[in-house]
Each structure stands twice: as C-alpha cells, then as structure tokens.
Amino acid sequence: MKRLATAIVLLLAVLVLCIFTQWQLNHLADGLTAQVDHFSLCAGQNDMQGAAAAIAEARLGWRSRRALLGSILPHTELDEVDRLFEVSIQAAKDEDITECRLRAAELSALLRHLPEREFPALENIF
C-alpha cells in the first residue's frame, strides 16, 4: 500500500510540475511576443531608439529565463531565438526599418511556436 501511495504522490508531483512548466512557458512567450511586437511597432513609426530599447528589454527577459528554458526546450530552438535577438539588435543599431520589422516577425512567430511545440499530446506518448 505504501508503494502505491508513493507512486501516486510522485505521479501527482510530476503532473503539477509539467502544468507549472507549461504555464511558465506560455506566460514567458506571451510577454516576449508583446515586447517584440512593440519593437516592430516602434520601428514602423521610425522610432529607432524606442525600438532598440524594446528589443534590448525583450532580450534581457529572455536571458533571465534561459536556465529554465534550457531544461525544457531543445537547444537548437534556444540558439535560434538568441540568433534572432542578435540580428534584431543589429538591425536596430543600423536603423534599418525593413530589417527590424522582418526580424521581429520571425522572432514573434518563433516565440509563439515554443509553447505549442512542448504541449503534451497523446501522439507524444504512443
């Protein structure tokens, strides 16, 4: 009976951890996407200082959660997001509006994709 109770408790702990991790990932992706969209909006309005500040703030938020993300996401996806942040920052420094908006669209799409990629599904189990 003790083994069954221990197994149930461990299963519940893993379930709670998975739900919390998914919630954190959704919350982070939504926040970063909003910041990247603000970057694109600033670039579209030719406010390159605002755009540079917005993308720098988004990158700082991304870097602060990198340890959590490294434990649940493939490193290739993390590297791609890092690369897009660097390219976006460089485009803001170069004051290239078209490049800023293009990179913002790419980065926003990738950030929206991250929670969907890790969403548990029956296809992943069987």
Tab-separated table of C-alpha atoms in Angstrom:
chain	number	residue	atom	x	y	z
A	1	MET	CA	0.000	0.000	0.000
A	2	LYS	CA	2.900	2.343	0.762
A	3	ARG	CA	4.333	1.770	-2.706
A	4	LEU	CA	1.036	2.639	-4.337
A	5	ALA	CA	0.701	5.819	-2.269
A	6	THR	CA	4.297	6.794	-3.069
A	7	ALA	CA	3.734	6.188	-6.768
A	8	ILE	CA	0.554	8.299	-6.758
A	9	VAL	CA	2.277	11.128	-4.897
A	10	LEU	CA	5.207	11.077	-7.335
A	11	LEU	CA	2.855	10.994	-10.316
A	12	LEU	CA	0.924	13.984	-8.956
A	13	ALA	CA	4.179	15.877	-8.313
A	14	VAL	CA	5.328	15.284	-11.901
A	15	LEU	CA	1.903	16.322	-13.223
A	16	VAL	CA	1.937	19.559	-11.203
A	17	LEU	CA	5.481	20.299	-12.357
A	18	CYS	CA	4.510	19.741	-16.004
A	19	ILE	CA	1.476	22.019	-15.718
A	20	PHE	CA	3.522	24.718	-13.985
A	21	THR	CA	6.254	24.499	-16.609
A	22	GLN	CA	3.733	24.788	-19.446
A	23	TRP	CA	2.120	27.786	-17.740
A	24	GLN	CA	5.527	29.454	-17.276
A	25	LEU	CA	6.433	28.853	-20.910
A	26	ASN	CA	3.105	30.284	-22.129
A	27	HIS	CA	3.460	33.307	-19.857
A	28	LEU	CA	7.034	33.967	-20.978
A	29	ALA	CA	6.217	33.549	-24.672
A	30	ASP	CA	3.239	35.930	-24.407
A	31	GLY	CA	5.302	38.582	-22.622
A	32	LEU	CA	8.231	38.357	-25.005
A	33	THR	CA	5.954	38.368	-28.048
A	34	ALA	CA	4.330	41.566	-26.793
A	35	GLN	CA	7.755	43.173	-26.370
A	36	VAL	CA	8.858	42.058	-29.837
A	37	ASP	CA	5.612	43.415	-31.309
A	38	HIS	CA	6.343	46.720	-29.558
A	39	PHE	CA	9.808	46.657	-31.163
A	40	SER	CA	8.204	46.209	-34.574
A	41	LEU	CA	5.706	48.986	-33.909
A	42	CYS	CA	8.456	51.404	-32.853
A	43	ALA	CA	10.489	50.515	-35.932
A	44	GLY	CA	7.449	51.053	-38.133
A	45	GLN	CA	6.983	54.514	-36.616
A	46	ASN	CA	10.669	55.281	-37.279
A	47	ASP	CA	11.408	55.447	-33.532
A	48	MET	CA	14.663	53.528	-33.651
A	49	GLN	CA	15.718	54.466	-30.115
A	50	GLY	CA	12.446	53.090	-28.772
A	51	ALA	CA	12.844	50.017	-30.947
A	52	ALA	CA	16.383	49.405	-29.690
A	53	ALA	CA	15.235	49.788	-26.084
A	54	ALA	CA	12.272	47.435	-26.624
A	55	ILE	CA	14.349	44.659	-28.192
A	56	ALA	CA	17.088	45.026	-25.552
A	57	GLU	CA	14.474	44.678	-22.811
A	58	ALA	CA	12.973	41.619	-24.511
A	59	ARG	CA	16.416	40.023	-24.819
A	60	LEU	CA	17.102	40.696	-21.153
A	61	GLY	CA	13.837	38.933	-20.239
A	62	TRP	CA	14.802	36.020	-22.475
A	63	ARG	CA	18.276	35.726	-20.943
A	64	SER	CA	16.925	35.851	-17.395
A	65	ARG	CA	14.815	32.728	-18.078
A	66	ARG	CA	17.418	30.851	-20.105
A	67	ALA	CA	18.166	28.329	-17.318
A	68	LEU	CA	14.520	27.266	-17.084
A	69	LEU	CA	14.170	27.164	-20.848
A	70	GLY	CA	17.353	25.157	-21.259
A	71	SER	CA	15.863	22.394	-19.150
A	72	ILE	CA	12.637	22.058	-21.156
A	73	LEU	CA	13.391	23.153	-24.732
A	74	PRO	CA	15.791	21.839	-27.358
A	75	HIS	CA	18.980	23.873	-27.519
A	76	THR	CA	18.620	24.357	-31.260
A	77	GLU	CA	15.442	26.382	-30.642
A	78	LEU	CA	17.136	28.402	-27.910
A	79	ASP	CA	20.079	29.129	-30.194
A	80	GLU	CA	17.741	30.232	-32.981
A	81	VAL	CA	15.944	32.669	-30.653
A	82	ASP	CA	19.310	34.004	-29.453
A	83	ARG	CA	20.421	34.472	-33.064
A	84	LEU	CA	17.225	36.324	-33.967
A	85	PHE	CA	17.610	38.618	-30.954
A	86	GLU	CA	21.183	39.443	-32.006
A	87	VAL	CA	20.164	40.113	-35.614
A	88	SER	CA	17.249	42.283	-34.427
A	89	ILE	CA	19.514	44.309	-32.161
A	90	GLN	CA	21.969	44.802	-35.005
A	91	ALA	CA	19.153	45.913	-37.338
A	92	ALA	CA	18.031	48.453	-34.716
A	93	LYS	CA	21.611	49.750	-34.415
A	94	ASP	CA	21.820	50.034	-38.204
A	95	GLU	CA	18.432	51.812	-38.179
A	96	ASP	CA	17.149	49.517	-40.915
A	97	ILE	CA	13.361	49.655	-40.563
A	98	THR	CA	12.604	46.885	-43.052
A	99	GLU	CA	15.103	44.504	-41.462
A	100	CYS	CA	13.770	45.310	-37.968
A	101	ARG	CA	10.209	44.509	-38.974
A	102	LEU	CA	11.250	41.336	-40.792
A	103	ARG	CA	13.274	40.029	-37.850
A	104	ALA	CA	10.513	40.997	-35.420
A	105	ALA	CA	8.031	38.938	-37.432
A	106	GLU	CA	10.382	35.938	-37.435
A	107	LEU	CA	11.134	36.237	-33.741
A	108	SER	CA	7.487	36.702	-32.816
A	109	ALA	CA	6.470	33.610	-34.800
A	110	LEU	CA	9.189	31.519	-33.200
A	111	LEU	CA	8.280	32.675	-29.686
A	112	ARG	CA	4.608	31.850	-30.291
A	113	HIS	CA	5.650	28.419	-31.530
A	114	LEU	CA	7.656	27.443	-28.418
A	115	PRO	CA	4.718	26.624	-26.090
A	116	GLU	CA	2.895	24.753	-28.861
A	117	ARG	CA	5.957	22.629	-29.510
A	118	GLU	CA	6.146	21.410	-25.936
A	119	PHE	CA	2.409	20.953	-25.383
A	120	PRO	CA	1.729	17.397	-24.206
A	121	ALA	CA	-0.290	15.279	-26.600
A	122	LEU	CA	-1.177	11.623	-26.934
A	123	GLU	CA	0.908	11.432	-30.112
A	124	ASN	CA	3.976	12.178	-27.996
A	125	ILE	CA	3.257	9.230	-25.700
A	126	PHE	CA	2.398	6.477	-28.155
